[in-house]
C-alpha positions as a printed Julia matrix, in Angstrom:
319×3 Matrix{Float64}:
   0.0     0.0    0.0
   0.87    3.77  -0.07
   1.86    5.71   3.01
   3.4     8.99   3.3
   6.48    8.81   5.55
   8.99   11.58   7.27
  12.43   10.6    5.97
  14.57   12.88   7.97
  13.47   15.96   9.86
  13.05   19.46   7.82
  11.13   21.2    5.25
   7.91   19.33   3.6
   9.96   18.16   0.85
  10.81   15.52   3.64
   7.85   13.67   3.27
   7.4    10.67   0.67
   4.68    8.78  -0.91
   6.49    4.97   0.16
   5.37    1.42  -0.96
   5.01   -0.51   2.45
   2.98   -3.86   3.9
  -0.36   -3.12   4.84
  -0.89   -3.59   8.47
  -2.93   -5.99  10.08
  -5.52   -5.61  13.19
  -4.31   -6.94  16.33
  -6.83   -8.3   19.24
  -8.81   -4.44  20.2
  -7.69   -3.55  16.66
  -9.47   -1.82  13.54
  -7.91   -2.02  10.06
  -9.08    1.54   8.26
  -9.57    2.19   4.64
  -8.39    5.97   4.87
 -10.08    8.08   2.43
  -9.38   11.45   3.46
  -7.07   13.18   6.12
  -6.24   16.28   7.28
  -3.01   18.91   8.31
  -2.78   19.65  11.46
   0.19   21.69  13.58
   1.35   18.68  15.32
   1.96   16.58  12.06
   4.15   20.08  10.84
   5.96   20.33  14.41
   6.4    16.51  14.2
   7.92   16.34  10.52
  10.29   19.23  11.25
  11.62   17.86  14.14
  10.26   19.72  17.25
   9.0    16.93  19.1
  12.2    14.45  18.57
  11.1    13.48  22.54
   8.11   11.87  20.87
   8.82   10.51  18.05
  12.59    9.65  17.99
  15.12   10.0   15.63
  14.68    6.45  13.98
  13.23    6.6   10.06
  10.95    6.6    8.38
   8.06    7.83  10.65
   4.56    8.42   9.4
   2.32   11.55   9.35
  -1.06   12.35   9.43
  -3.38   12.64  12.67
  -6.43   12.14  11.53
  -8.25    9.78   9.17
 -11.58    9.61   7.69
 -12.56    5.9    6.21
 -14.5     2.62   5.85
 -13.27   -0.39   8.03
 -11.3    -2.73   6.11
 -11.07   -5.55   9.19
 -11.07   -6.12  12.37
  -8.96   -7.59  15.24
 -10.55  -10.23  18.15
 -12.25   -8.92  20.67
 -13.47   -5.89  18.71
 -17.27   -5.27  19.19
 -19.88   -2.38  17.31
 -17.58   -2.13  13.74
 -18.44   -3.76  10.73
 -16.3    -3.93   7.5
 -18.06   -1.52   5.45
 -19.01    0.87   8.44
 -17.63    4.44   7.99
 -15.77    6.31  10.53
 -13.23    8.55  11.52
 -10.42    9.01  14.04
  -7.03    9.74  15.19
  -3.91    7.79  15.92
  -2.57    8.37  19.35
  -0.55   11.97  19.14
   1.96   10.92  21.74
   3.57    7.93  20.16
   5.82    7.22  17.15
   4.33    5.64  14.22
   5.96    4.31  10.94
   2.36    4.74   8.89
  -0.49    7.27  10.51
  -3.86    8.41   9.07
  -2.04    9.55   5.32
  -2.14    5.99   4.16
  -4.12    4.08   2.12
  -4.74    1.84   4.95
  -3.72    2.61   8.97
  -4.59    0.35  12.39
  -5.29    1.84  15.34
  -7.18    0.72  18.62
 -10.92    0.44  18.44
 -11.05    3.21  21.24
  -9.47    5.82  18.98
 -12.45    6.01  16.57
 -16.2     6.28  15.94
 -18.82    5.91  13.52
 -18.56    9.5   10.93
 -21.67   11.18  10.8
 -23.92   10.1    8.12
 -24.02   13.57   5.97
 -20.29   14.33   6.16
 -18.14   13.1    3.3
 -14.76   11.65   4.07
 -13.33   15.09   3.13
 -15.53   16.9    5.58
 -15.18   14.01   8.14
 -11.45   14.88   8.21
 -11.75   18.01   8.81
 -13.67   17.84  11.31
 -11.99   15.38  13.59
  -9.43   17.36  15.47
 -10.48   20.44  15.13
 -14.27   19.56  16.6
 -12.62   17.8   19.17
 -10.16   20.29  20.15
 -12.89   23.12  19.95
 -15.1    20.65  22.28
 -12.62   19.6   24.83
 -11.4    23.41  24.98
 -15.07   25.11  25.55
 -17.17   22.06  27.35
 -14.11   20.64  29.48
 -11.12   23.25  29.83
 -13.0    26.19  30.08
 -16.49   25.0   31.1
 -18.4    28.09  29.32
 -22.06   29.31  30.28
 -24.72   30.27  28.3
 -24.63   34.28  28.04
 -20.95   34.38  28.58
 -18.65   37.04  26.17
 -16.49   34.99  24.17
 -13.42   35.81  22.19
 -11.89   33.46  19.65
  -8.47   34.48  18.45
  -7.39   32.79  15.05
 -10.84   32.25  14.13
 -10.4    31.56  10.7
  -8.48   28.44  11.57
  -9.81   24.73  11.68
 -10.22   25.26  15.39
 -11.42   28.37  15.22
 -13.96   28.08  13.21
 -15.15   24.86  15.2
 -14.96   26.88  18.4
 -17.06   30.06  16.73
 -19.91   27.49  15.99
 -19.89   25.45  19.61
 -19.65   28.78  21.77
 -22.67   29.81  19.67
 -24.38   26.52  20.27
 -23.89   26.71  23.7
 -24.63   30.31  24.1
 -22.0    32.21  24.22
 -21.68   35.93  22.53
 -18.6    35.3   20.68
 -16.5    37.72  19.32
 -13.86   36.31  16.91
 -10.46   37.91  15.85
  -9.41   37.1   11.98
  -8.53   38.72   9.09
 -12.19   41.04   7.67
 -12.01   39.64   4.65
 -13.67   36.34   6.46
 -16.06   38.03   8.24
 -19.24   36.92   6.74
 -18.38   33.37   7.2
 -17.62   33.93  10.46
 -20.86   35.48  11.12
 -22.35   32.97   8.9
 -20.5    30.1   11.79
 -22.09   32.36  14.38
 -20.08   34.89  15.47
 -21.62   38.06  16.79
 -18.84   40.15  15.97
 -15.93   39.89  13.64
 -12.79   42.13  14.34
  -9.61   42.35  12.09
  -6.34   41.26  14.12
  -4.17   43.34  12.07
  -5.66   46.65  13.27
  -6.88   45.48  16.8
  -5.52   45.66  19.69
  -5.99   43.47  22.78
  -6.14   46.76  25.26
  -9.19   47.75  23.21
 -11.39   44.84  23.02
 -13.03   43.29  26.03
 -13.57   42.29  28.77
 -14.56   38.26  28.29
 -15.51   35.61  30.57
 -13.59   33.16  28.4
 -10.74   33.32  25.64
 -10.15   30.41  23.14
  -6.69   31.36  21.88
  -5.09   28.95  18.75
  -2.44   31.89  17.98
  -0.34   31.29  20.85
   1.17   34.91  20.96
   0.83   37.66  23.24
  -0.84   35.52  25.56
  -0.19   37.57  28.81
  -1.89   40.72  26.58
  -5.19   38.64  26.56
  -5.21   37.67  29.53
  -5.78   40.73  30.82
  -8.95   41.05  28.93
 -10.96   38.7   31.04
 -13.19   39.56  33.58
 -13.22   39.04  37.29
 -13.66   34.99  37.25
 -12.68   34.45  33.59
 -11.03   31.61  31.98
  -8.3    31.44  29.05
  -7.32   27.9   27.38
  -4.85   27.88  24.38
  -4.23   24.94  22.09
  -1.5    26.57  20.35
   2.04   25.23  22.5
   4.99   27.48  21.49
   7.78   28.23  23.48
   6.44   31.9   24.38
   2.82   29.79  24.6
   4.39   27.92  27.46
   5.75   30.59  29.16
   3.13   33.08  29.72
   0.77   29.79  30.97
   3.7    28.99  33.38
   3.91   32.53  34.53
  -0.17   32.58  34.5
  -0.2    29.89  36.99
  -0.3    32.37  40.11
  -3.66   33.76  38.84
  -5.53   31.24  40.18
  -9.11   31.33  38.17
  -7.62   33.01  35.31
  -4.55   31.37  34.34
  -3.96   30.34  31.13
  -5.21   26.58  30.28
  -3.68   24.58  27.95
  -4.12   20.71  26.94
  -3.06   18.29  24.11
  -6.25   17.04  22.23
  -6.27   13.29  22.44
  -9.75   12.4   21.15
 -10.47    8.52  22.26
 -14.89    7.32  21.29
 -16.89    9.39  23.66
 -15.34   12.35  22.55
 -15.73   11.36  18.52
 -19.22   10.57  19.2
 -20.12   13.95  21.45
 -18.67   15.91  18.43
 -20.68   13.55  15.84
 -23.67   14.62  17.71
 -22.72   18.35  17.41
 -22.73   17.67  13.53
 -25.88   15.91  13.52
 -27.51   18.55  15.45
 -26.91   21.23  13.14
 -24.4    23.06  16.02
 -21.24   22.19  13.77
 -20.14   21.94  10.57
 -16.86   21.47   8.49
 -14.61   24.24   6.82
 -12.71   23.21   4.44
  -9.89   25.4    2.66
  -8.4    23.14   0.27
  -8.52   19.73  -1.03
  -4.9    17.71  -2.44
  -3.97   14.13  -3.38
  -2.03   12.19  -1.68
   0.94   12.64  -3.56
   0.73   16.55  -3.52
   0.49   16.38   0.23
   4.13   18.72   0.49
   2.19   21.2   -0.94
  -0.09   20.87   1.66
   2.0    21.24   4.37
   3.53   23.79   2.66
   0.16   25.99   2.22
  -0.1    25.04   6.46
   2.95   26.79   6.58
   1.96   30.1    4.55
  -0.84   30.75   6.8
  -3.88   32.53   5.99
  -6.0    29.07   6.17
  -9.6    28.99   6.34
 -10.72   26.03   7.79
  -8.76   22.81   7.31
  -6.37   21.48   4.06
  -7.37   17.91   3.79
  -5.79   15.07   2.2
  -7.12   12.38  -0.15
  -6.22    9.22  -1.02
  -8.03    8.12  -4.59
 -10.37    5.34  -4.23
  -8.64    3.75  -7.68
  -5.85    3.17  -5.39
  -7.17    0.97  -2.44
């Protein structure tokens, strides 16, 4: 089968489209037909060699979070898949792995996925799969926000930030996001009560919130500032200067910075397949490549300016 593999740290011309054996489902095991996956910032950080702790400095290593697919077979002791049934998940962020979800074909435990909802395609599906879960996680579990609550997003155009615009909307929130202008009717469109250019706006003249979703990871201390008496501030984006300011936040008791590495297992995958089938959520989806043009992904990643989520496919002709 094809996978696309990290030959040596660096730039996306790293990555290769490689001929390897297709994997087969241990006991607690599904064997996914991958369809469609997505770029995400750790699959960048991993391939250029900022989490070497993680995933070592033996080659090749695979890429690719998320997946989107049809199950292909399954291991003993594996109960509620079918081959044929569609779903979606995530391989396990925190440990190495020589093929991930850009494959033709990837295994992962049965708790790492869940059925996709019925009206997504495997392009949406993949978009949706970290960055729903990471917008979930952030506002129902980090953050815990309340219905009537002043919400700002910061990178709002993003795949999480446009997740996070829709499910502080669904939940009640008046959310304010923080993009470039030229996005703001989709924004508003997603829910957003107000749409503010980050170019020309300034944290010290914007606020005050009860709760800050930040994916910029900048500045952080700035923001903080901006929430009220009681207010609560989670990032998902973990640069160095990220990680300071939350370390330095720490003596603010209620309104420290919170941070937390998305790590979707079912319950999660299924809460955020409800969110889709409820009408609270949908996908955004910037771009679309093949599998072989997935450098130029990562490359457009890298240039910024994303709305929504690049997404991978792998052609059906080939599985």
């Amino acid at each position: 089968m094809k996978a696309v593999q990290v030959m040596s740290y660096g730039a996306a011309d790293v990555l290769r489209v490689n001929d390897v054996d297709r994997p087969a489902p241990r006991a607690g095991e599904v064997l996914v037909a991958v369809e469609a996956s997505s770029v995400n910032g750790h699959d960048v950080i991993v391939r250029a060699g900022e989490l070497k702790m993680v995933s070592g400095r033996r080659f090749p290593i695979g890429t690719g979070l998320d997946f989107a697919g049809t199950v292909a077979a399954t291991g003993a002791d594996v109960a509620g898949y079918r081959v044929g049934d569609r779903v979606w998940g995530m391989v396990h962020p925190r440990q190495r792995h020589s093929v991930a979800g850009a494959a033709e074909y990837v295994v992962v435990s049965a708790d790492r996925i869940a059925h996709a909802p019925a009206d997504l395609s495997s392009v949406e599906a993949a978009a949706l799969v970290v960055a729903g879960s990471t917008a979930l996680i952030a506002l129902r579990d980090s953050v815990r926000i309340k219905a009537g609550e002043r919400v700002l997003v910061r990178g709002a155009a993003g795949g999480v930030g446009t997740a996070a615009v829709q499910l502080a909307h669904a939940m009640g929130g008046h959310v304010t996001a923080l993009a470039r202008d030229r996005h703001a009717e989709l924004l508003t469109d997603l829910g957003a009560d107000e749409v503010l250019d980050y170019r020309s706006t300034t944290s010290d003249r914007i606020g005050p919130f009860d709760v800050i979703v930040d994916t910029v990871g900048t500045e952080l201390h700035c923001y903080r500032r901006r929430l009220t008496k009681g207010g609560r501030m989670v990032t998902v984006a973990l640069s160095p200067s990220a990680l300071a300011a939350i370390a330095v936040s720490s003596v603010h008791s209620s309104r420290r910075i919170r941070t937390f590495s998305a790590n979707p297992e079912t319950p999660v995958l299924r809460d955020v397949a409800g969110q889709v089938d409820s009408g609270a959520l949908r996908p955004v989806v910037d771009s679309v490549y093949p599998l072989a043009d997935i450098a130029a992904a990562h490359q457009a990643f890298e240039r910024g300016g994303v709305v929504g989520k690049h997404v991978v496919t792998v052609p059906r002709s080939s599985l």
